[in-house]
XYZ file of C-alpha atoms in Angstrom:
483
model
C -0.003 0.016 0.001
C 1.352 3.406 -0.958
C 1.313 6.226 1.603
C 0.808 9.697 0.152
C 0.807 13.019 2.024
C -2.238 15.210 1.480
C -1.719 18.945 2.061
C -4.826 21.027 2.738
C -4.855 24.832 2.377
C -7.322 27.587 1.686
C -5.781 28.241 -1.756
C -6.639 24.713 -2.973
C -3.421 24.829 -4.962
C -1.702 21.514 -4.123
C -1.615 18.814 -6.812
C -3.782 16.414 -4.801
C -6.443 19.070 -4.234
C -6.622 19.905 -7.935
C -6.904 16.204 -8.725
C -9.818 15.731 -6.337
C -11.743 18.852 -7.371
C -14.961 16.935 -7.190
C -14.596 16.836 -3.395
C -13.640 20.460 -2.804
C -16.952 21.097 -1.098
C -15.999 18.510 1.573
C -12.597 20.092 2.070
C -14.076 23.557 2.370
C -16.090 22.492 5.369
C -12.953 21.563 7.268
C -11.058 23.917 9.607
C -8.117 25.698 7.956
C -5.774 24.737 10.809
C -5.222 21.313 9.289
C -1.877 21.573 7.509
C -0.782 18.014 6.814
C -1.900 14.516 7.390
C -0.657 11.240 5.966
C -3.353 9.077 4.390
C -2.942 5.628 2.899
C -4.538 5.029 -0.472
C -3.656 2.999 -3.528
C -4.793 5.443 -6.214
C -4.823 9.218 -6.835
C -8.514 9.348 -5.873
C -8.900 8.832 -2.107
C -12.329 7.427 -1.328
C -14.889 9.509 0.575
C -14.338 7.535 3.826
C -10.997 9.320 4.246
C -12.628 12.745 4.298
C -14.994 11.485 6.965
C -12.016 10.201 8.940
C -10.289 13.600 8.630
C -13.331 15.391 10.046
C -13.709 12.845 12.875
C -10.033 13.218 13.731
C -10.221 16.988 13.784
C -13.308 17.083 16.014
C -11.494 14.777 18.464
C -8.598 17.217 18.940
C -7.977 18.781 22.325
C -9.450 22.228 23.010
C -6.519 23.926 24.715
C -8.698 26.759 26.038
C -10.162 24.236 28.467
C -6.833 24.191 30.357
C -5.990 27.478 32.136
C -2.713 27.554 34.085
C -4.329 26.330 37.301
C -5.265 23.070 35.511
C -1.802 22.459 34.043
C 1.135 20.581 35.577
C 4.507 20.545 33.862
C 7.023 18.061 35.305
C 10.115 16.015 34.392
C 11.154 12.554 35.466
C 14.775 12.537 36.617
C 16.994 9.775 37.945
C 20.270 7.982 37.699
C 20.693 5.725 34.658
C 18.626 2.528 34.652
C 16.464 3.456 37.650
C 13.260 3.082 35.629
C 12.371 6.527 34.322
C 11.243 5.481 30.863
C 9.314 2.453 32.162
C 7.479 4.760 34.568
C 6.795 7.294 31.791
C 5.346 4.588 29.585
C 3.094 3.262 32.371
C 1.752 6.793 32.968
C 0.910 7.134 29.284
C -0.968 3.854 29.473
C -2.725 4.852 32.686
C -4.067 8.080 31.100
C -4.858 6.222 27.842
C -2.562 8.542 25.930
C -1.367 5.352 24.252
C -3.557 2.304 24.014
C -1.223 -0.583 23.267
C 2.547 -0.940 23.422
C 2.853 -3.951 21.178
C 6.503 -4.980 21.346
C 7.678 -1.483 22.289
C 7.669 -1.388 26.120
C 9.823 1.776 26.146
C 7.537 4.077 24.167
C 9.450 7.322 24.703
C 12.804 5.822 23.692
C 12.224 6.615 20.007
C 15.707 6.697 18.611
C 17.269 3.554 17.161
C 20.381 4.063 19.240
C 18.227 4.174 22.405
C 16.519 0.893 21.567
C 19.794 -0.812 20.741
C 21.660 0.385 23.832
C 18.734 0.313 26.264
C 19.409 3.870 27.523
C 17.736 7.215 27.059
C 19.859 9.796 25.268
C 17.209 12.328 24.215
C 14.603 13.999 26.404
C 11.072 13.357 25.111
C 7.898 15.341 25.834
C 4.355 14.065 25.965
C 1.049 15.637 27.076
C -1.565 13.643 28.988
C -5.147 14.372 29.987
C -5.859 13.292 33.537
C -9.324 13.359 35.188
C -8.697 14.121 38.873
C -11.047 13.232 41.733
C -11.835 16.924 42.188
C -13.939 16.753 39.030
C -11.517 18.644 36.778
C -9.439 17.285 33.910
C -5.800 18.361 34.029
C -3.278 18.781 31.228
C -0.074 17.054 32.365
C 3.084 17.701 30.379
C 5.644 14.998 31.091
C 9.305 15.135 30.012
C 11.295 11.888 30.201
C 14.994 12.724 30.599
C 18.291 10.797 30.208
C 20.035 9.473 33.299
C 23.651 9.306 32.117
C 25.919 12.205 32.978
C 26.980 12.556 29.320
C 23.424 13.737 28.492
C 23.018 16.029 31.477
C 22.392 19.038 29.189
C 19.089 17.418 28.160
C 18.035 17.383 31.809
C 18.987 21.043 32.293
C 16.905 22.158 29.301
C 13.903 20.040 30.232
C 13.749 21.394 33.811
C 13.473 24.943 32.468
C 10.046 24.084 31.070
C 8.786 22.543 34.346
C 7.540 23.481 37.783
C 8.237 20.126 39.344
C 10.100 16.829 38.997
C 9.710 13.192 39.948
C 12.976 11.985 41.406
C 13.034 8.213 40.806
C 15.348 6.020 42.851
C 15.973 2.333 42.393
C 15.054 0.419 45.582
C 17.959 -2.010 45.017
C 20.606 0.626 44.132
C 19.687 3.592 46.270
C 20.855 7.176 45.787
C 23.598 7.332 43.135
C 25.675 9.966 41.358
C 23.072 11.341 38.919
C 20.385 11.132 41.599
C 22.382 13.773 43.496
C 23.309 15.798 40.402
C 19.747 15.913 38.995
C 18.222 16.738 42.390
C 20.449 19.792 42.700
C 19.657 20.879 39.179
C 15.969 20.841 40.087
C 16.637 22.465 43.475
C 18.584 25.327 41.861
C 15.584 26.092 39.675
C 13.232 26.054 42.676
C 11.239 23.095 41.372
C 9.061 20.978 43.662
C 10.618 17.497 43.896
C 8.497 14.373 44.453
C 10.626 11.401 45.508
C 9.634 7.967 44.088
C 11.238 4.653 45.102
C 10.911 2.291 42.178
C 11.347 -1.510 41.900
C 10.082 -2.184 45.410
C 9.135 -5.738 44.386
C 12.693 -6.828 43.731
C 14.082 -9.416 46.154
C 17.084 -7.133 46.714
C 14.973 -4.044 47.425
C 16.088 -1.945 50.416
C 13.153 0.403 50.771
C 13.828 1.565 54.343
C 17.519 2.107 53.568
C 16.684 4.197 50.505
C 14.216 6.218 52.539
C 16.988 7.021 54.986
C 19.296 8.010 52.109
C 16.672 10.366 50.708
C 16.181 11.955 54.105
C 19.931 12.301 54.781
C 20.765 13.565 51.278
C 17.776 15.734 50.423
C 15.803 16.162 53.665
C 12.830 14.300 52.157
C 10.712 12.648 54.850
C 9.865 8.912 54.432
C 6.157 9.776 54.711
C 6.498 11.949 51.591
C 8.080 9.228 49.424
C 5.955 7.279 46.898
C 6.776 3.583 46.645
C 6.075 1.856 43.349
C 7.016 -0.830 40.842
C 6.695 0.715 37.410
C 7.259 -2.602 35.655
C 4.408 -4.398 37.469
C 2.171 -1.355 37.987
C 2.335 -1.364 41.783
C 1.471 2.069 43.223
C 1.344 3.773 39.835
C -2.138 5.133 40.548
C -0.761 7.298 43.390
C 1.647 9.294 41.252
C -0.619 11.501 39.168
C -2.814 12.582 42.095
C 0.399 13.608 43.903
C 1.573 15.502 40.805
C -1.734 17.452 40.634
C -1.917 18.142 44.364
C 1.756 18.947 45.124
C 3.450 20.335 41.994
C 2.543 24.028 41.555
C 0.696 25.268 38.504
C 2.601 27.431 35.987
C 2.317 31.206 36.265
C 1.333 33.690 33.603
C -1.950 34.734 31.971
C -3.370 34.680 28.491
C -3.932 38.440 28.558
C -0.193 39.224 28.656
C 2.004 39.518 25.530
C 3.388 36.304 24.053
C 6.580 35.063 25.713
C 7.682 31.527 24.800
C 10.880 29.652 25.687
C 12.436 27.422 22.991
C 13.841 24.435 24.823
C 14.004 21.748 22.116
C 13.631 21.342 18.371
C 14.008 18.922 15.498
C 14.054 18.987 11.721
C 11.084 17.789 9.694
C 11.507 17.440 5.927
C 7.969 18.748 5.333
C 7.716 21.508 7.955
C 11.337 22.565 8.347
C 12.528 23.258 11.884
C 9.847 22.371 14.475
C 10.278 24.126 17.817
C 9.206 22.763 21.207
C 8.240 25.710 23.409
C 7.019 26.493 26.889
C 4.482 29.315 26.705
C 5.065 31.572 29.711
C 2.409 34.160 28.860
C -0.074 35.060 26.147
C -1.188 32.662 23.442
C 0.256 31.466 20.129
C -2.001 30.483 17.271
C -1.757 29.847 13.555
C -1.174 33.045 11.605
C 0.560 34.933 14.431
C 3.637 36.931 13.497
C 6.405 36.146 15.984
C 9.980 37.316 16.399
C 13.076 35.584 17.681
C 14.826 37.570 20.420
C 18.149 36.050 19.397
C 18.157 36.502 15.625
C 15.531 39.282 15.366
C 14.015 37.358 12.456
C 10.251 37.363 12.008
C 8.116 34.317 11.266
C 4.498 33.417 10.628
C 3.218 30.521 12.698
C 1.996 27.822 10.316
C 0.963 25.195 12.900
C 0.773 24.782 16.658
C 0.042 21.696 18.696
C 1.006 19.330 21.486
C 2.817 16.000 21.662
C -0.114 13.660 22.476
C 1.748 11.369 22.150
C 2.911 12.360 18.638
C 2.356 15.749 16.982
C -1.307 16.742 17.328
C -2.277 20.140 15.982
C -4.480 22.399 18.104
C -6.183 25.755 17.732
C -3.576 27.528 19.895
C -1.141 27.240 22.790
C -1.949 29.262 25.907
C 0.000 30.492 28.904
C 1.409 27.615 30.971
C 1.205 25.042 28.147
C 4.012 23.139 26.461
C 3.783 22.294 22.765
C 5.307 22.682 19.375
C 5.208 25.403 16.731
C 6.094 25.187 13.032
C 6.957 28.647 11.728
C 8.640 27.899 8.410
C 12.250 27.981 9.663
C 14.348 26.607 6.842
C 17.804 26.488 8.370
C 18.968 24.971 11.615
C 20.879 28.157 12.535
C 17.590 29.985 13.039
C 16.510 27.821 16.011
C 18.728 28.524 19.010
C 17.995 26.553 22.164
C 17.082 28.984 24.963
C 15.710 31.576 22.547
C 12.627 33.667 23.366
C 9.747 34.154 20.947
C 7.416 37.130 21.204
C 4.698 38.779 19.122
C 6.277 41.007 16.512
C 4.179 43.990 17.589
C 4.702 43.435 21.341
C 8.394 42.953 22.240
C 9.241 41.524 25.653
C 12.411 41.174 27.721
C 14.164 37.989 26.561
C 14.605 35.100 28.947
C 18.153 34.377 30.197
C 18.391 31.191 28.137
C 20.590 28.224 29.040
C 24.110 28.061 30.301
C 26.273 26.760 27.422
C 27.358 23.171 27.687
C 31.081 22.660 28.552
C 32.704 20.006 26.341
C 34.968 17.495 28.080
C 36.180 15.494 25.088
C 37.205 16.653 21.600
C 37.559 14.691 18.374
C 37.827 15.357 14.648
C 34.943 14.126 12.493
C 35.588 13.612 8.772
C 33.740 12.006 5.881
C 35.230 8.707 4.716
C 35.153 10.139 1.215
C 36.415 13.740 1.009
C 33.848 14.413 -1.752
C 31.046 13.804 0.750
C 31.755 16.852 2.908
C 28.584 18.658 1.826
C 26.553 15.646 2.867
C 28.321 15.561 6.238
C 27.715 19.276 6.716
C 23.997 18.854 6.136
C 23.887 15.915 8.585
C 25.874 17.820 11.230
C 23.545 20.836 11.000
C 20.447 18.731 11.459
C 21.856 16.585 14.263
C 23.322 19.495 16.256
C 19.912 21.099 16.022
C 18.595 18.096 17.940
C 21.650 17.927 20.238
C 22.715 21.447 21.101
C 25.334 20.313 23.631
C 27.836 19.455 20.850
C 30.398 22.152 20.023
C 31.173 22.145 16.308
C 33.943 24.003 14.458
C 35.031 23.464 10.876
C 38.643 22.375 10.414
C 40.929 21.052 7.711
C 43.435 18.198 7.848
C 46.182 17.543 5.331
C 45.502 13.801 5.508
C 41.697 13.742 5.875
C 40.573 16.937 4.146
C 37.651 19.065 5.341
C 35.877 18.062 8.497
C 34.802 19.238 11.941
C 36.328 19.566 15.366
C 33.596 18.502 17.792
C 33.365 18.861 21.560
C 31.344 16.330 23.537
C 30.270 15.956 27.125
C 31.932 12.546 27.414
C 33.008 9.396 25.615
C 29.491 7.891 25.549
C 28.113 11.141 24.157
C 30.695 11.028 21.377
C 29.988 7.389 20.585
C 26.211 7.961 20.458
C 26.622 11.089 18.302
C 28.649 9.148 15.702
C 26.117 6.343 15.684
C 23.261 8.819 15.114
C 25.129 10.459 12.262
C 25.223 7.097 10.503
C 21.794 5.748 11.434
C 19.650 8.861 11.131
C 21.429 10.765 8.393
C 23.309 8.127 6.413
C 26.650 9.849 6.881
C 29.730 7.650 6.622
C 32.313 9.221 8.979
C 35.533 8.501 10.770
C 36.631 10.074 14.043
C 40.093 10.895 15.272
C 41.335 9.765 18.683
C 39.522 11.718 21.405
C 41.470 14.288 23.411
C 40.844 16.670 26.297
C 41.506 20.418 26.126
C 44.814 21.748 27.408
C 45.846 25.240 28.536
C 49.068 26.418 26.951
C 51.171 29.144 28.614
C 53.891 30.635 26.432
C 57.184 32.243 27.504
C 55.593 35.595 26.602
C 52.908 35.025 29.222
C 50.093 34.322 26.706
C 47.481 31.732 27.635
C 45.168 29.848 25.300
C 43.304 26.581 25.025
C 44.022 23.842 22.482
C 42.026 20.717 21.705
C 43.804 19.597 18.567
C 47.337 18.113 18.698
C 48.126 19.949 15.482
C 47.843 23.246 17.385
C 50.576 22.325 19.894
C 53.151 25.171 19.944
C 56.894 24.960 19.373
C 58.903 23.926 22.386
C 60.966 27.121 22.187
C 57.941 29.324 22.865
C 56.385 27.032 25.467
C 56.593 27.775 29.188
C 54.268 25.012 30.430
C 51.030 23.166 29.746
C 48.115 22.634 32.141
C 45.739 19.717 31.842
C 42.238 19.434 33.329
C 41.596 17.591 36.594
C 38.489 16.766 38.595
C 37.746 18.158 42.045
C 35.157 15.673 43.197
C 33.270 14.595 46.284
C 32.705 10.846 46.686
C 29.507 9.771 48.358
C 29.501 6.116 49.471
C 27.697 3.924 52.029
C 29.512 3.759 55.355
C 30.172 0.031 55.023
C 32.540 0.671 52.120
C 34.751 3.036 54.187
C 37.786 1.720 56.014
């Protein structure tokens, strides 16, 4: 069966619309906010049942005006690696019927091929859920599932900026670990409300009371405030969302204020260009609005807005407090800067502070295996760094390898995953030089500068000394391992 994409617009100018002119009256009855849907049909003349399906689908879309800030909760799930974040996220999607059936995919929000192969989360994923609470109101819950490995800590930082609370998940058999501490303090620094959750309580090796003591000693969280669950077997899952609604504060801001939206994630779509994931802090964004980027000063017209429920679902608008996506016709990846502020062109606002730039720890050269494929590598790098803004990229040239890039990564795993994504998602055949760390060079003239490429090492005659990075760390360990 062939899948064709049907584009619907008021001008009725697309090839498919001209071809189905006999059904224009049916299209004209549909809302103009529908911009693209994929429909399966085997000929150029889609049968009438597909128009009926389009109308049914549109009428089923969420009315975002039903969710003022007081009925919205934005939260992330944070934890050390392999403590059960994604399993918990998937069970919450099932509980709220955001997804109906997992099939063979029991880690729904691990969408990348590299995530499925390695069994780890490397990219934060957002999903909106509708939850009917016992108080009689339905709440819009925006969940962000984040990575647990330190190499992807920048994903956690960005995700927390769009939230007012976080679920801190701790493995009952492992207890508080390195990224448990690091992620808690990230949330604490942003004044987020943290709900502690002990997961995997049904394991034979579970140490629930010990982990409760660790949470109290490390974060001053009382045992009575800790939720105890098994995400895999569904034990205690029904207690989480009521706690989210009752304890995590609602977002601030009103619809009557000017538009102010934070860009905290994005990706490239071959039909829509750059799609931006935003947190609307005030005002509302709807199709047809003229918005401006505080960073680039460029103006755009909003072509589509919507939420991730669980995939892209277009809506009439996004209102204050809500998290969703906008497609504004951005054609190049350089236009979408993570941490940027969008505002209405006629109503400028003070830009948000944005995000602290990621600090690379490991550097390597990335080159195409065939020097004639540099343009293809450049296109792949632009699209992938749009999706992973923590990578530092600089163009460089090598006598042996030709044109390529000098890339800075947050760690060795980050580098390995980035190379794998270049090949799997963009078809780029690349080779990487041996990874190095940055060094500070001090010359005999007193000049200081950083180098990350061995080719930039100065002559011995002009060199006074070289400084290499070191780690000033605090080690947290159970008392039985001391001595």
